[in-house]
Amino acid sequence: MRVAVVGAGAVGLTAARDLAASGAAVTVHDRGEPGSGASGRAAGVLYDAYAEDVDARLGARAMERFRALSGTRGFEFNECPYVMLARAGDAELAEAIGASAERMRSHGRPVETVAPADLGDRFPALRSDDVAAAAVATNAGWTDPGSYVEAMLGLAREAGAEIRANEPVAVDPGGPGVVACTPSASPTDEYDAVLVAAGAHTKEVLADAGIPVPLKSYRVQALTSRAAYDGPMCYDASAGVYFRPHPTGLLGGDGTVPEEADPDDWDRGADDWFRADLGDALGRRASHEPVVERAWAGLCTATPDGDPLLGEIREGVYVAAGWQGHGFMRAPATGEAIADWILGESAGIDPFDPARFTGEEEFEIREGMAVETGGDRP
Ligand SMILES: Cc1cc2nc3c(=O)[nH]c(=O)nc-3n(C[C@H](O)[C@H](O)[C@H](O)COP(=O)(O)OP(=O)(O)OC[C@H]3O[C@@H](n4cnc5c(N)ncnc54)[C@H](O)[C@@H]3O)c2cc1C
């Protein structure tokens, strides 16, 4: 079986590696360098703390694969608990934290509800006197996302995949079962299946092939700080920010701009308001005054219902996109799932089936209740 993967991000490379390891003849195309999309800009926060069963299952599988890879090929999974909390005065969010934690536990995820009075003893780096509700996910950690891309790139090559960088491709759904994938500067290549995992460009790549999908790209932001931080990963739902330890000190982010961004023309720098808001939130929650080392933006992709598009969208054409900011931490599992589908070894994941949309849907990019929906937690 000949398979083209469009996009050498965390998802495309995981799928490519798994496909090639199962005997498929795989060619991966990237318009730039591998990891030059969102995967190279991600914060590297990893957890399986999801309230929906399908997400929890994928999250758990992803953690398993991250751990199995850890310590090899320059990739490290750094164990670190993930604290989710809401401030007093945010009754709705506080309730949502408790309810989400219970649902996460009902799917077998190790998530404890922690009394605010105990939070400070357990995590002295966090200020807890204004906390109304907290939960701690223990199957969690962080990594350098670039190191995962590098590791997958090596494994994909070793399994026989060919990687073609700096080569944007177009997809042309041909006759039944055959899809032509046209590199801009070389003759048309034909494949039995094409996986479009092109991140923020997925909508364009598929639209050019006559396949509309309801995807919107939007900016999110992060920064690293040189000031020391020796605490857990934390999502402060009231402030709408997250942070984690980082080799230079701390990495913090969110800074979601819920407006559609043009994937070919967007601001890669961080906004002043984001730096200021994150600085305030870090001061309040972790007594951390950021000494900014680097601040940046990247593009995430949204769908009408907040769930990804993962599956076959036309005969021979598969899509994997629309992660709502959670694509990196689930990549080992979603890449595996789509590879299995392409190989005919599974029938896909129902709630993520791209056929649930016509592609013409109007929708707003949802920030929503991140705790309940999983929306914009990292
Ligand atoms: C600041 C920030 C922080 C984040 N933090 C986290 C986090 O902590 N945890 C988490 O899980 N997620 C996080 N995310 C989200 C995460 O980065 C993405 O969901 C994930 O990386 C998506 O991976 P991907 O492989 O689907 O896409 P991408 O990594 O975007 O890869 C798509 C690739 O397709 C290529 N491409 C596009 N068009 C073409 C074409 N025509 N031909 C060939 N190649 C093409 C691009 O060059 C790119 O390399 C964050 C995102 C940002 C921006």
Short mmCIF file of N, CA and C and ligand atoms in Angstrom, two decimals, residues 6-12 29-45 167-169 197-201 205 220-222 242 296-300 320 323 325-330 378, ligand 1:
data_model
loop_
_atom_site.label_atom_id
_atom_site.label_comp_id
_atom_site.label_asym_id
_atom_site.label_seq_id
_atom_site.Cartn_x
_atom_site.Cartn_y
_atom_site.Cartn_z
N VAL A 6 0.60 14.26 4.27
CA VAL A 6 0.83 15.68 4.04
C VAL A 6 0.93 16.36 5.40
N GLY A 7 2.14 16.72 5.78
CA GLY A 7 2.35 17.38 7.07
C GLY A 7 3.24 16.55 7.99
N ALA A 8 4.45 17.07 8.24
CA ALA A 8 5.39 16.38 9.14
C ALA A 8 5.37 17.04 10.51
N GLY A 9 4.17 17.10 11.10
CA GLY A 9 4.05 17.52 12.49
C GLY A 9 3.99 16.26 13.35
N ALA A 10 3.65 16.46 14.62
CA ALA A 10 3.62 15.33 15.56
C ALA A 10 2.64 14.26 15.09
N VAL A 11 1.49 14.69 14.54
CA VAL A 11 0.46 13.72 14.15
C VAL A 11 0.87 12.99 12.87
N GLY A 12 1.25 13.76 11.85
CA GLY A 12 1.62 13.14 10.58
C GLY A 12 2.80 12.19 10.73
N HIS A 29 5.32 14.50 3.13
CA HIS A 29 5.65 15.79 2.51
C HIS A 29 5.44 16.90 3.53
N ASP A 30 6.35 17.83 3.58
CA ASP A 30 6.08 19.03 4.38
C ASP A 30 6.43 20.26 3.56
N ARG A 31 5.60 21.28 3.70
CA ARG A 31 5.86 22.51 2.95
C ARG A 31 7.11 23.21 3.47
N GLY A 32 7.46 22.95 4.72
CA GLY A 32 8.68 23.52 5.30
C GLY A 32 9.53 22.41 5.87
N GLU A 33 10.12 22.68 7.02
CA GLU A 33 10.88 21.64 7.72
C GLU A 33 9.92 20.87 8.62
N PRO A 34 10.21 19.59 8.90
CA PRO A 34 9.39 18.86 9.87
C PRO A 34 9.32 19.63 11.20
N GLY A 35 8.13 19.70 11.75
CA GLY A 35 7.96 20.39 13.04
C GLY A 35 7.84 21.89 12.91
N SER A 36 7.78 22.40 11.67
CA SER A 36 7.73 23.85 11.52
C SER A 36 6.31 24.42 11.72
N GLY A 37 5.32 23.55 11.88
CA GLY A 37 3.96 24.00 12.17
C GLY A 37 3.75 24.13 13.67
N ALA A 38 2.52 23.87 14.10
CA ALA A 38 2.19 24.05 15.52
C ALA A 38 3.02 23.16 16.43
N SER A 39 3.41 21.97 15.92
CA SER A 39 4.14 21.04 16.80
C SER A 39 5.43 21.65 17.32
N GLY A 40 6.09 22.46 16.49
CA GLY A 40 7.33 23.09 16.93
C GLY A 40 7.09 24.30 17.82
N ARG A 41 5.84 24.68 18.03
CA ARG A 41 5.52 25.86 18.83
C ARG A 41 4.71 25.49 20.07
N ALA A 42 4.47 24.21 20.25
CA ALA A 42 3.61 23.78 21.37
C ALA A 42 4.33 23.92 22.70
N ALA A 43 3.54 23.88 23.76
CA ALA A 43 4.08 24.05 25.10
C ALA A 43 4.58 22.73 25.70
N GLY A 44 4.13 21.62 25.14
CA GLY A 44 4.62 20.33 25.62
C GLY A 44 3.99 19.87 26.93
N VAL A 45 2.81 20.38 27.23
CA VAL A 45 2.07 19.90 28.42
C VAL A 45 1.34 18.61 28.02
N GLU A 167 8.50 21.05 0.51
CA GLU A 167 7.78 20.69 -0.70
C GLU A 167 6.28 20.69 -0.43
N PRO A 168 5.62 21.86 -0.63
CA PRO A 168 4.17 21.88 -0.43
C PRO A 168 3.50 20.99 -1.48
N VAL A 169 2.48 20.27 -1.08
CA VAL A 169 1.79 19.43 -2.04
C VAL A 169 0.31 19.76 -2.09
N ALA A 197 -2.59 15.86 7.27
CA ALA A 197 -2.38 16.26 8.67
C ALA A 197 -1.58 17.54 8.62
N ALA A 198 -2.15 18.52 7.92
CA ALA A 198 -1.41 19.73 7.57
C ALA A 198 -1.70 20.89 8.52
N GLY A 199 -2.14 20.58 9.74
CA GLY A 199 -2.33 21.61 10.76
C GLY A 199 -3.22 22.73 10.25
N ALA A 200 -2.75 23.96 10.42
CA ALA A 200 -3.54 25.15 10.06
C ALA A 200 -3.83 25.22 8.56
N HIS A 201 -3.06 24.49 7.74
CA HIS A 201 -3.30 24.51 6.28
C HIS A 201 -4.25 23.40 5.82
N VAL A 205 -5.73 22.84 2.02
CA VAL A 205 -5.29 21.69 1.21
C VAL A 205 -6.51 20.90 0.75
N VAL A 220 -2.73 31.11 19.40
CA VAL A 220 -2.55 30.99 20.84
C VAL A 220 -1.09 31.32 21.13
N GLN A 221 -0.79 31.65 22.39
CA GLN A 221 0.53 32.22 22.68
C GLN A 221 1.18 31.55 23.89
N ALA A 222 2.48 31.66 23.93
CA ALA A 222 3.23 31.09 25.07
C ALA A 222 4.50 31.89 25.25
N TYR A 242 -2.02 28.63 31.77
CA TYR A 242 -1.35 27.45 32.30
C TYR A 242 0.14 27.74 32.40
N TRP A 296 6.02 33.80 21.96
CA TRP A 296 5.64 33.48 20.58
C TRP A 296 4.16 33.14 20.47
N ALA A 297 3.70 33.09 19.22
CA ALA A 297 2.34 32.62 18.94
C ALA A 297 2.43 31.45 17.96
N GLY A 298 1.38 30.70 17.90
CA GLY A 298 1.27 29.61 16.93
C GLY A 298 -0.20 29.45 16.58
N LEU A 299 -0.47 28.63 15.58
CA LEU A 299 -1.86 28.44 15.17
C LEU A 299 -2.42 27.10 15.61
N CYS A 300 -3.58 27.16 16.23
CA CYS A 300 -4.34 25.95 16.54
C CYS A 300 -5.53 25.90 15.59
N ALA A 320 -6.63 14.48 9.57
CA ALA A 320 -6.34 14.44 11.02
C ALA A 320 -6.00 15.87 11.42
N TRP A 323 -7.57 20.09 16.54
CA TRP A 323 -7.29 19.58 17.89
C TRP A 323 -7.65 20.55 19.00
N GLY A 325 -6.12 22.90 20.35
CA GLY A 325 -5.03 23.14 21.30
C GLY A 325 -4.56 21.91 22.05
N HIS A 326 -5.07 20.72 21.69
CA HIS A 326 -4.69 19.49 22.40
C HIS A 326 -4.08 18.45 21.46
N GLY A 327 -3.52 18.92 20.37
CA GLY A 327 -3.08 17.96 19.34
C GLY A 327 -1.77 17.30 19.65
N PHE A 328 -0.89 18.01 20.36
CA PHE A 328 0.42 17.42 20.60
C PHE A 328 0.32 16.28 21.61
N MET A 329 -0.38 16.52 22.71
CA MET A 329 -0.39 15.50 23.78
C MET A 329 -1.11 14.23 23.37
N ARG A 330 -1.96 14.31 22.34
CA ARG A 330 -2.68 13.11 21.91
C ARG A 330 -2.08 12.49 20.64
N PRO A 378 -4.10 23.69 27.76
CA PRO A 378 -3.04 23.37 26.81
C PRO A 378 -3.15 21.93 26.36
C1 LIG B 1 1.69 28.19 21.68
C2 LIG B 1 1.10 26.81 21.55
C3 LIG B 1 1.10 25.97 22.65
C4 LIG B 1 0.56 24.69 22.54
N1 LIG B 1 0.66 23.85 23.61
C5 LIG B 1 0.20 22.58 23.51
C6 LIG B 1 0.37 21.66 24.57
O1 LIG B 1 0.98 21.99 25.59
N2 LIG B 1 -0.13 20.41 24.44
C7 LIG B 1 -0.81 20.03 23.31
O2 LIG B 1 -1.28 18.90 23.25
N3 LIG B 1 -0.95 20.88 22.27
C8 LIG B 1 -0.47 22.13 22.34
N4 LIG B 1 -0.62 22.99 21.29
C9 LIG B 1 -1.34 22.50 20.09
C10 LIG B 1 -0.41 21.63 19.25
O3 LIG B 1 0.73 22.37 18.91
C11 LIG B 1 -1.10 21.16 17.97
O4 LIG B 1 -2.40 20.70 18.26
C12 LIG B 1 -0.32 20.02 17.34
O5 LIG B 1 1.05 20.32 17.31
C13 LIG B 1 -0.82 19.76 15.95
O6 LIG B 1 0.04 18.83 15.33
P1 LIG B 1 -0.18 18.47 13.82
O7 LIG B 1 0.83 17.44 13.47
O8 LIG B 1 -1.62 18.13 13.60
O9 LIG B 1 0.04 19.83 13.01
P2 LIG B 1 1.34 20.71 12.76
O10 LIG B 1 2.38 20.51 13.77
O11 LIG B 1 0.86 22.09 12.51
O12 LIG B 1 1.92 20.12 11.43
C14 LIG B 1 1.33 20.36 10.16
C15 LIG B 1 2.44 20.36 9.12
O13 LIG B 1 1.83 20.40 7.82
C16 LIG B 1 2.69 21.13 6.98
N5 LIG B 1 1.94 21.55 5.80
C17 LIG B 1 0.94 22.47 5.75
N6 LIG B 1 0.48 22.59 4.47
C18 LIG B 1 1.19 21.72 3.71
C19 LIG B 1 1.19 21.37 2.34
N7 LIG B 1 0.35 21.94 1.44
N8 LIG B 1 2.06 20.44 1.90
C20 LIG B 1 2.93 19.84 2.76
N9 LIG B 1 2.97 20.14 4.08
C21 LIG B 1 2.10 21.05 4.56
C22 LIG B 1 3.18 22.27 7.86
O14 LIG B 1 4.38 22.83 7.37
C23 LIG B 1 3.36 21.57 9.22
O15 LIG B 1 4.69 21.14 9.45
C24 LIG B 1 -0.06 24.26 21.33
C25 LIG B 1 -0.06 25.10 20.24
C26 LIG B 1 0.54 26.36 20.32
C27 LIG B 1 0.55 27.22 19.10
#
